[in-house]
PDB file of C-alpha atoms and ligand atoms in Angstrom:
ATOM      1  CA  UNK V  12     109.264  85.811  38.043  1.00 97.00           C
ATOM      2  CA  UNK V  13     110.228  82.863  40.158  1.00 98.00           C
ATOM      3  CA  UNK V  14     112.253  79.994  39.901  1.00 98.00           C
ATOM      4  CA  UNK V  15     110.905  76.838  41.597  1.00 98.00           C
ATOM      5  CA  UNK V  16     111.039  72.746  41.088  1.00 98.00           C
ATOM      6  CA  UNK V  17     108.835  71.232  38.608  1.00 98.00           C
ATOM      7  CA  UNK V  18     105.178  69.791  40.074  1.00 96.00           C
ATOM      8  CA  UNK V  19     103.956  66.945  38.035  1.00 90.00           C
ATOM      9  CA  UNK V  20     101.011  69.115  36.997  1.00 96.00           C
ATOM     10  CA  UNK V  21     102.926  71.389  35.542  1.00 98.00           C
ATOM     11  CA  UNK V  22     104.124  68.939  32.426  1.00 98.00           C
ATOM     12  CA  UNK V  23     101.952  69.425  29.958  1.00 98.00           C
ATOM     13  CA  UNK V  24     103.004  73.781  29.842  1.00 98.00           C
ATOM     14  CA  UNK V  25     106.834  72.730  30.533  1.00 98.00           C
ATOM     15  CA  UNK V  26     106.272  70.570  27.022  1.00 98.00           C
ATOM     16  CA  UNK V  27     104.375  73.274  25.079  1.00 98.00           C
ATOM     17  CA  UNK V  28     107.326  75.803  26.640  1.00 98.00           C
ATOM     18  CA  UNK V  29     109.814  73.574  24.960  1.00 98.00           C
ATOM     19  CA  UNK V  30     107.779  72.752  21.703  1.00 98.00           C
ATOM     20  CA  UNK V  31     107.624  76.731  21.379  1.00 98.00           C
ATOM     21  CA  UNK V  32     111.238  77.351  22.420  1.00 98.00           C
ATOM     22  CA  UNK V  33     113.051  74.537  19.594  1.00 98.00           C
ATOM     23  CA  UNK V  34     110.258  75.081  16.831  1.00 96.00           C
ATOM     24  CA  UNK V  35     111.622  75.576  13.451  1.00 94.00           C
ATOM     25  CA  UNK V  36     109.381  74.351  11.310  1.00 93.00           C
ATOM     26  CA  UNK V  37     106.317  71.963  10.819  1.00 91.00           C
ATOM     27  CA  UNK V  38     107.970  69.293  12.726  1.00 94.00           C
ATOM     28  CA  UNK V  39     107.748  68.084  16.622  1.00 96.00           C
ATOM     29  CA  UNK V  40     111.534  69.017  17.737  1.00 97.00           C
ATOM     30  CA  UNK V  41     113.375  66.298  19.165  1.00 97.00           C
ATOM     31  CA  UNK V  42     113.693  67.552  22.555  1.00 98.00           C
ATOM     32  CA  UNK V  43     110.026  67.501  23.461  1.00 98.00           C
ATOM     33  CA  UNK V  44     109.827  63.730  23.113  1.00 97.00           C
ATOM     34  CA  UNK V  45     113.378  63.817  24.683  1.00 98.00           C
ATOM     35  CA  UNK V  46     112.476  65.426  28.023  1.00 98.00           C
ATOM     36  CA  UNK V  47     109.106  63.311  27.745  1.00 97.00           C
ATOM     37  CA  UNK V  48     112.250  59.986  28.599  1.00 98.00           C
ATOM     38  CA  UNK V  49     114.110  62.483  30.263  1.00 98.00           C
ATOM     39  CA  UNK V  50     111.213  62.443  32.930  1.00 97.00           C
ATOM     40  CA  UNK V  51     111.002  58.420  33.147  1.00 96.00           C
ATOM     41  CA  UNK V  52     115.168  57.670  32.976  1.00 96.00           C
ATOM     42  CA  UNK V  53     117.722  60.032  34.445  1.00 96.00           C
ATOM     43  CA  UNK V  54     114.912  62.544  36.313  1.00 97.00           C
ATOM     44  CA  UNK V  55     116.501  63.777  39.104  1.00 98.00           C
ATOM     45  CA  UNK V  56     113.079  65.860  40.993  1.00 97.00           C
ATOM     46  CA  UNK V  57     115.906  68.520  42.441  1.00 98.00           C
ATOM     47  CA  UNK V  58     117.149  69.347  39.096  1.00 98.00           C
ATOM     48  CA  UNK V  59     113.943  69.688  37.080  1.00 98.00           C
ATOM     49  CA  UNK V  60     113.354  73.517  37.448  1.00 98.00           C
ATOM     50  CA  UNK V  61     110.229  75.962  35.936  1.00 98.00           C
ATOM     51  CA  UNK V  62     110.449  79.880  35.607  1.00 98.00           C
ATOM     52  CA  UNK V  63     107.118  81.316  36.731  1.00 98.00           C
ATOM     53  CA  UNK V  64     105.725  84.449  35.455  1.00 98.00           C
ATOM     54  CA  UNK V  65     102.340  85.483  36.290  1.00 97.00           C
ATOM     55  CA  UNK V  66     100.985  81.787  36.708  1.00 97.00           C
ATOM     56  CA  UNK V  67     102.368  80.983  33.674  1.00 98.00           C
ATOM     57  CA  UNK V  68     105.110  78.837  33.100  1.00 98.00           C
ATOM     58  CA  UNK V  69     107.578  80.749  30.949  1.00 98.00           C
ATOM     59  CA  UNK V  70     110.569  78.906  30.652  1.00 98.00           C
ATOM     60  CA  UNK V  71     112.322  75.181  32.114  1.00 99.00           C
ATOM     61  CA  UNK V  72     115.723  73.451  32.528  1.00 98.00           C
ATOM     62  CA  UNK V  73     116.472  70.498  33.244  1.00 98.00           C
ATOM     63  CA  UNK V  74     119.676  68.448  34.744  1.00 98.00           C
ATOM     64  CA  UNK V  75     119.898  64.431  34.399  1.00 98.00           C
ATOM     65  CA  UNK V  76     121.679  61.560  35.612  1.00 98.00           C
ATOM     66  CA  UNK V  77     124.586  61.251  33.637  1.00 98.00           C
ATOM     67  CA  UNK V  78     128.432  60.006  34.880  1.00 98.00           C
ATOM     68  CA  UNK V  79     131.904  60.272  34.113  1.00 97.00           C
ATOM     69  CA  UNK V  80     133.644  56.644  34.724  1.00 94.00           C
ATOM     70  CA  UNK V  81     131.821  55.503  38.004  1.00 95.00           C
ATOM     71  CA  UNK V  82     130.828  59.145  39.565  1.00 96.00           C
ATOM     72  CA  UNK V  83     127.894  61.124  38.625  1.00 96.00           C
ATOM     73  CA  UNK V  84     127.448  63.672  36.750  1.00 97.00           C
ATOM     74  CA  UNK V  85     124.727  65.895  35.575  1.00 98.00           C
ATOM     75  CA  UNK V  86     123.800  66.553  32.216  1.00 98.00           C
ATOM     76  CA  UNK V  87     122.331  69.829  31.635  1.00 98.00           C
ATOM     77  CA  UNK V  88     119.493  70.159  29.086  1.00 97.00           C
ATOM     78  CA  UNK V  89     116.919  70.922  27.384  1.00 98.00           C
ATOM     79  CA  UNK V  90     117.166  74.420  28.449  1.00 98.00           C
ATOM     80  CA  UNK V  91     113.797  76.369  27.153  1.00 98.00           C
ATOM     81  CA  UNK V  92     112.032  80.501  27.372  1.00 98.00           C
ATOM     82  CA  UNK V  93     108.992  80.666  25.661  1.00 98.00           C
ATOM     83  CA  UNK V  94     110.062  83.068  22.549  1.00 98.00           C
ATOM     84  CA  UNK V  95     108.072  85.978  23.699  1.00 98.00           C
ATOM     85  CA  UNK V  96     110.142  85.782  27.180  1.00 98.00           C
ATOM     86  CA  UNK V  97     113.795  85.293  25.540  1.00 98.00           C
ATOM     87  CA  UNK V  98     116.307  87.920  26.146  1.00 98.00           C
ATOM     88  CA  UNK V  99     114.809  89.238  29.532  1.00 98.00           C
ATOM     89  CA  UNK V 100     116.833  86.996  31.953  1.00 98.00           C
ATOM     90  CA  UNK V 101     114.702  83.665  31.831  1.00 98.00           C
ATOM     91  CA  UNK V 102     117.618  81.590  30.662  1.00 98.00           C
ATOM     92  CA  UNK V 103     120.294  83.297  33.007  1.00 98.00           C
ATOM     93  CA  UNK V 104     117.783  82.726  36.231  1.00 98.00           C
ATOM     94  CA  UNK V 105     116.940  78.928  35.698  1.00 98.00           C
ATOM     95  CA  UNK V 106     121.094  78.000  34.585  1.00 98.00           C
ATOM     96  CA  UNK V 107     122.094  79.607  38.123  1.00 98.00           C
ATOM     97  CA  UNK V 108     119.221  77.998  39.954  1.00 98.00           C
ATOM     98  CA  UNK V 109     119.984  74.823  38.521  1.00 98.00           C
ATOM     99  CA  UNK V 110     123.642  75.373  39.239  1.00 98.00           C
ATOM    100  CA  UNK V 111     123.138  76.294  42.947  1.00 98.00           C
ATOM    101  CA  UNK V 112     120.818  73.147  43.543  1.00 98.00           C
ATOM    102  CA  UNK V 113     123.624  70.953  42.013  1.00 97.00           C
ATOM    103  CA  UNK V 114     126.008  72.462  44.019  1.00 96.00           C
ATOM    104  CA  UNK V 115     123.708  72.168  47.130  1.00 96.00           C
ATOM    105  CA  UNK V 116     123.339  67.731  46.264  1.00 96.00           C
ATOM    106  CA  UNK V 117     127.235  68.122  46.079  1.00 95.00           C
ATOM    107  CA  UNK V 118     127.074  67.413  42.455  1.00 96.00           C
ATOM    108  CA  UNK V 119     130.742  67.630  40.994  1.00 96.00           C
ATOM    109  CA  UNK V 120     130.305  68.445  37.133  1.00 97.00           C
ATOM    110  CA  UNK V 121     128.070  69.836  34.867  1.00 98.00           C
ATOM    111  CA  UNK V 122     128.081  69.231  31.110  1.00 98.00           C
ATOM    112  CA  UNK V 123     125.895  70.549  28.101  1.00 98.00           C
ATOM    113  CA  UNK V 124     125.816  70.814  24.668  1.00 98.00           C
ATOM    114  CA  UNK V 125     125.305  74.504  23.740  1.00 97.00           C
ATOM    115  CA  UNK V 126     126.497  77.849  22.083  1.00 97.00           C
ATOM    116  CA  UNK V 127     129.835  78.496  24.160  1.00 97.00           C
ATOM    117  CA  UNK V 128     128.896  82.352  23.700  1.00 97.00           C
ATOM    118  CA  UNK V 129     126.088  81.727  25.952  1.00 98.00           C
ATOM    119  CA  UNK V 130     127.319  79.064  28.717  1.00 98.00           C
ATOM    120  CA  UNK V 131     130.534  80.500  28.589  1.00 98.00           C
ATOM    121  CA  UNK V 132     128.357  83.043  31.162  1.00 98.00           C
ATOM    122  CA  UNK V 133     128.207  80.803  33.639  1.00 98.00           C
ATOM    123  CA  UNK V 134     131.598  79.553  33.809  1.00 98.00           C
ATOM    124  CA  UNK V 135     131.213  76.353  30.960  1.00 98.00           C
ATOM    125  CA  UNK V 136     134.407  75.941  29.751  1.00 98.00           C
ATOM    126  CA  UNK V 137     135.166  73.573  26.726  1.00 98.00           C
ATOM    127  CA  UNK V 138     134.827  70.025  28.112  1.00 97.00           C
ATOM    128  CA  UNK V 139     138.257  69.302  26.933  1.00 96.00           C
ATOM    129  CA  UNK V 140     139.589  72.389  28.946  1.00 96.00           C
ATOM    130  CA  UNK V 141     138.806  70.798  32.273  1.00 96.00           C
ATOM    131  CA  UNK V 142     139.689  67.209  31.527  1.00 96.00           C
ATOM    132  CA  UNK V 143     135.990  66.193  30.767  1.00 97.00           C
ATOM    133  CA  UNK V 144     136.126  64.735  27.912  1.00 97.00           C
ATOM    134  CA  UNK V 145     133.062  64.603  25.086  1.00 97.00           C
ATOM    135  CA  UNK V 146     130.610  61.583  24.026  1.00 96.00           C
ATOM    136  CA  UNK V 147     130.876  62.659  20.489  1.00 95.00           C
ATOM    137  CA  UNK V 148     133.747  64.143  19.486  1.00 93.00           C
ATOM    138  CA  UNK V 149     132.117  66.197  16.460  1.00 96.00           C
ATOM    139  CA  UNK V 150     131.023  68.834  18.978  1.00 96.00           C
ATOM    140  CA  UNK V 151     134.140  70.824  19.511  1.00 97.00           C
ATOM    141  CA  UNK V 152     134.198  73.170  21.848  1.00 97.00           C
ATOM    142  CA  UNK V 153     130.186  73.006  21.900  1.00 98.00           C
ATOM    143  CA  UNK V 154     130.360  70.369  24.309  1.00 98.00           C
ATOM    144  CA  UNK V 155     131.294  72.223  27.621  1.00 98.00           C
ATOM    145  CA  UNK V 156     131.381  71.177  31.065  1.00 98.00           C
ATOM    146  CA  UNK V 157     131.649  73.090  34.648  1.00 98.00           C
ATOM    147  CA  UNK V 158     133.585  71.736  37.687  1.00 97.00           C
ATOM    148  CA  UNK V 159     131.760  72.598  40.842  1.00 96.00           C
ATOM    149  CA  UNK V 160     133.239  72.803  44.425  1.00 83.00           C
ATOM    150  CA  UNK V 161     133.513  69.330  45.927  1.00 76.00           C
ATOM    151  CA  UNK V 162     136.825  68.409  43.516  1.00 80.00           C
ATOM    152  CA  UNK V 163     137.506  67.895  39.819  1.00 87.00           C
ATOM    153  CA  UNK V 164     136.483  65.050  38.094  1.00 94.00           C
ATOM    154  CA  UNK V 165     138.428  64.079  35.180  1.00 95.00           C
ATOM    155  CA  UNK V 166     137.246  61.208  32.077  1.00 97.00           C
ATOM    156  CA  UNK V 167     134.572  60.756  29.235  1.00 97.00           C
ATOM    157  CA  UNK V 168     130.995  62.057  29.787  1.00 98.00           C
ATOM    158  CA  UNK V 169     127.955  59.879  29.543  1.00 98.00           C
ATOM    159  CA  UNK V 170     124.653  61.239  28.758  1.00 98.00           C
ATOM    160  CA  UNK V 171     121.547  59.462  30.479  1.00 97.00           C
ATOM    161  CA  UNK V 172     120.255  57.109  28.119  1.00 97.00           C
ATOM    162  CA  UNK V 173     117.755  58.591  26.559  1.00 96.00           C
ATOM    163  CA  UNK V 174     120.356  60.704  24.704  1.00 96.00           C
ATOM    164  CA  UNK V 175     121.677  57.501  22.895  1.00 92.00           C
ATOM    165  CA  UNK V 176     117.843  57.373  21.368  1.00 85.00           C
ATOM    166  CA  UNK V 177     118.577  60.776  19.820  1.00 84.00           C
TER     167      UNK V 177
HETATM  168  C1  LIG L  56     118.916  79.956  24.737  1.00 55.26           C
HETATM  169  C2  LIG L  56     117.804  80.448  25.658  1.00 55.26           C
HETATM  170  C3  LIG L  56     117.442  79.359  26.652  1.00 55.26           C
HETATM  171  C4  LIG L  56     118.293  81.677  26.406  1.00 55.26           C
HETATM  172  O1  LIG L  56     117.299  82.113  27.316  1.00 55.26           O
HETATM  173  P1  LIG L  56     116.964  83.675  27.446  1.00 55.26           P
HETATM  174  O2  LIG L  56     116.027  83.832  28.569  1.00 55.26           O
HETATM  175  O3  LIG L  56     116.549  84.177  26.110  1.00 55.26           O
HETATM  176  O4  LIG L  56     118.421  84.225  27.792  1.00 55.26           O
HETATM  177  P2  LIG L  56     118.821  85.380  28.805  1.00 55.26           P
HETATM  178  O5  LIG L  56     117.795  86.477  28.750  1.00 55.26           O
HETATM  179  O6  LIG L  56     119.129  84.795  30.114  1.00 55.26           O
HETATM  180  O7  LIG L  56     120.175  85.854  28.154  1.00 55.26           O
HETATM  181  C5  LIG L  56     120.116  86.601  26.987  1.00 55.26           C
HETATM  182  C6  LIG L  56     121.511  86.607  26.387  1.00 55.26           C
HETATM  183  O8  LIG L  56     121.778  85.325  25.825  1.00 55.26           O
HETATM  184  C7  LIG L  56     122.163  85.465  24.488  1.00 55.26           C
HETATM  185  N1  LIG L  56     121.714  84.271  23.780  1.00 55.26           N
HETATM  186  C8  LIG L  56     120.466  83.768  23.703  1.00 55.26           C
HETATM  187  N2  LIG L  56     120.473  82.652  22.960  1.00 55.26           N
HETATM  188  C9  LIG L  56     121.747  82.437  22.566  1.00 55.26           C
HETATM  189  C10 LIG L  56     122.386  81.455  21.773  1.00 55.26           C
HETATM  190  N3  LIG L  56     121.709  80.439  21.213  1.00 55.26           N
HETATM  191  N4  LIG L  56     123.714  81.576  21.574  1.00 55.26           N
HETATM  192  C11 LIG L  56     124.416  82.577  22.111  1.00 55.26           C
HETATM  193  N5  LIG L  56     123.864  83.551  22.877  1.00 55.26           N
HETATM  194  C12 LIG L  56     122.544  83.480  23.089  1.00 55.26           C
HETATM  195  C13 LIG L  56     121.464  86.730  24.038  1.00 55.26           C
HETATM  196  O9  LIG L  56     122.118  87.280  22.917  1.00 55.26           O
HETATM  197  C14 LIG L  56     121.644  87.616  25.265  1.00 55.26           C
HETATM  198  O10 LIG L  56     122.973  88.118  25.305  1.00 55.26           O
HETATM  199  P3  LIG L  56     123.366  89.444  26.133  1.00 55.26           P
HETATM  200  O11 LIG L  56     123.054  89.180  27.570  1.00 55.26           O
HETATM  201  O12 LIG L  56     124.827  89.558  25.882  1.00 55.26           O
HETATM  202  O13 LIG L  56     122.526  90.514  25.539  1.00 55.26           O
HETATM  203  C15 LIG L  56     116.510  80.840  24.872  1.00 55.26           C
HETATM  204  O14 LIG L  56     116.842  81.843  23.936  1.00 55.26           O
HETATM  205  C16 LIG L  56     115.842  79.683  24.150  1.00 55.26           C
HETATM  206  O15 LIG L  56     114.961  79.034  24.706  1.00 55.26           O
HETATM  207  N6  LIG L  56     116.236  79.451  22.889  1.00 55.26           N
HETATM  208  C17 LIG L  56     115.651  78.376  22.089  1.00 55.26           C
HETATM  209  C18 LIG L  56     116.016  77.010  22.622  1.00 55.26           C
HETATM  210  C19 LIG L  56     117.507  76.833  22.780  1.00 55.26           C
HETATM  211  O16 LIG L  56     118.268  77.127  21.854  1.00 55.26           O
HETATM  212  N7  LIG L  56     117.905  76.333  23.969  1.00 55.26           N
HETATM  213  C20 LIG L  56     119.302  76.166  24.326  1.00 55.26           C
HETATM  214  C21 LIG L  56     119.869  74.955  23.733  1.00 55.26           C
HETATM  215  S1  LIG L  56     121.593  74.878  24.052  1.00 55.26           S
END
């Protein structure tokens, strides 16, 4: 398997990866049409990553333009394996790729909504642990945030904006 940056071609499997990742019943989950903005308002072509297996694309992440006060910062999400891939490392390989690119733009925090059992791997801590603060404070300790290299940033997080639509 390889990790490697998204080609435009590629969007029709990275939506049918997602549709198959978030389906729990009948209904389109939100985060397909969600990535569909993501792609026209916050895309960031660096941060928009597909796991490879075979030709096939098996699982995608992606990070957006969000900010905290007047510096950016990257909101991480949808994160997606195609269910007969999940458990074998997909996840794991695309959140460290994603975190090394960020890290290589000199990108200063990360922040996601997610299960802290499974971020908590890759050094998310609860947003409110490192002094980044959530949009919705409902989340708990689901909303999580990492503080790379270049210096902490403290304040609020803001989503790009098709997040608000959600
Ligand atoms: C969550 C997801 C991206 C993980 O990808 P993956 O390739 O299956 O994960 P990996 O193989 O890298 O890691 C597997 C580990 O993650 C754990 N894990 C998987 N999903 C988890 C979850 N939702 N909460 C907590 N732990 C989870 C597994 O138990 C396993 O733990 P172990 O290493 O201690 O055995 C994938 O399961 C998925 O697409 N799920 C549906 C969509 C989703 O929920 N996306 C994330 C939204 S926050």
């Amino acid at each position: 398997m390889i990790v490697r940056r998204e080609r435009p071609a590629d969007r029709p499997e990275i939506l049918a990866v997602i549709r198959a990742a978030f389906r729990k019943d009948s209904e389109e989950p939100i985060e397909v049409g969600l990535t569909e903005k993501l792609f026209d308002d916050g895309y960031l072509p660096e941060l928009s990553l597909v796991a490879v297996s075979e030709e096939q694309i098996v699982g995608y992440v992606i990070g957006t333009l969000g900010c905290i006060g007047d510096t950016e910062a990257i909101g991480v999400g949808p994160l997606a394996v195609l269910p007969e891939f999940q458990g074998q490392g997909v996840g794991q390989a695309l959140m460290y790729a994603l975190i090394g690119a960020s890290e290589a733009l000199h990108e200063r925090v990360l922040a996601l909504l997610g299960s802290p059992e499974y971020y908590s791997r890759f050094g998310f801590r609860a947003g409110c642990e490192v002094g980044v603060d959530s949009p919705d404070s409902t989340w708990g300790r689901h909303f999580q945030a990492l503080q790379l290299t270049d210096g902490p940033v403290n304040g609020a997080f803001r989503y790009a904006k098709p997040f608000d639509d959600l």
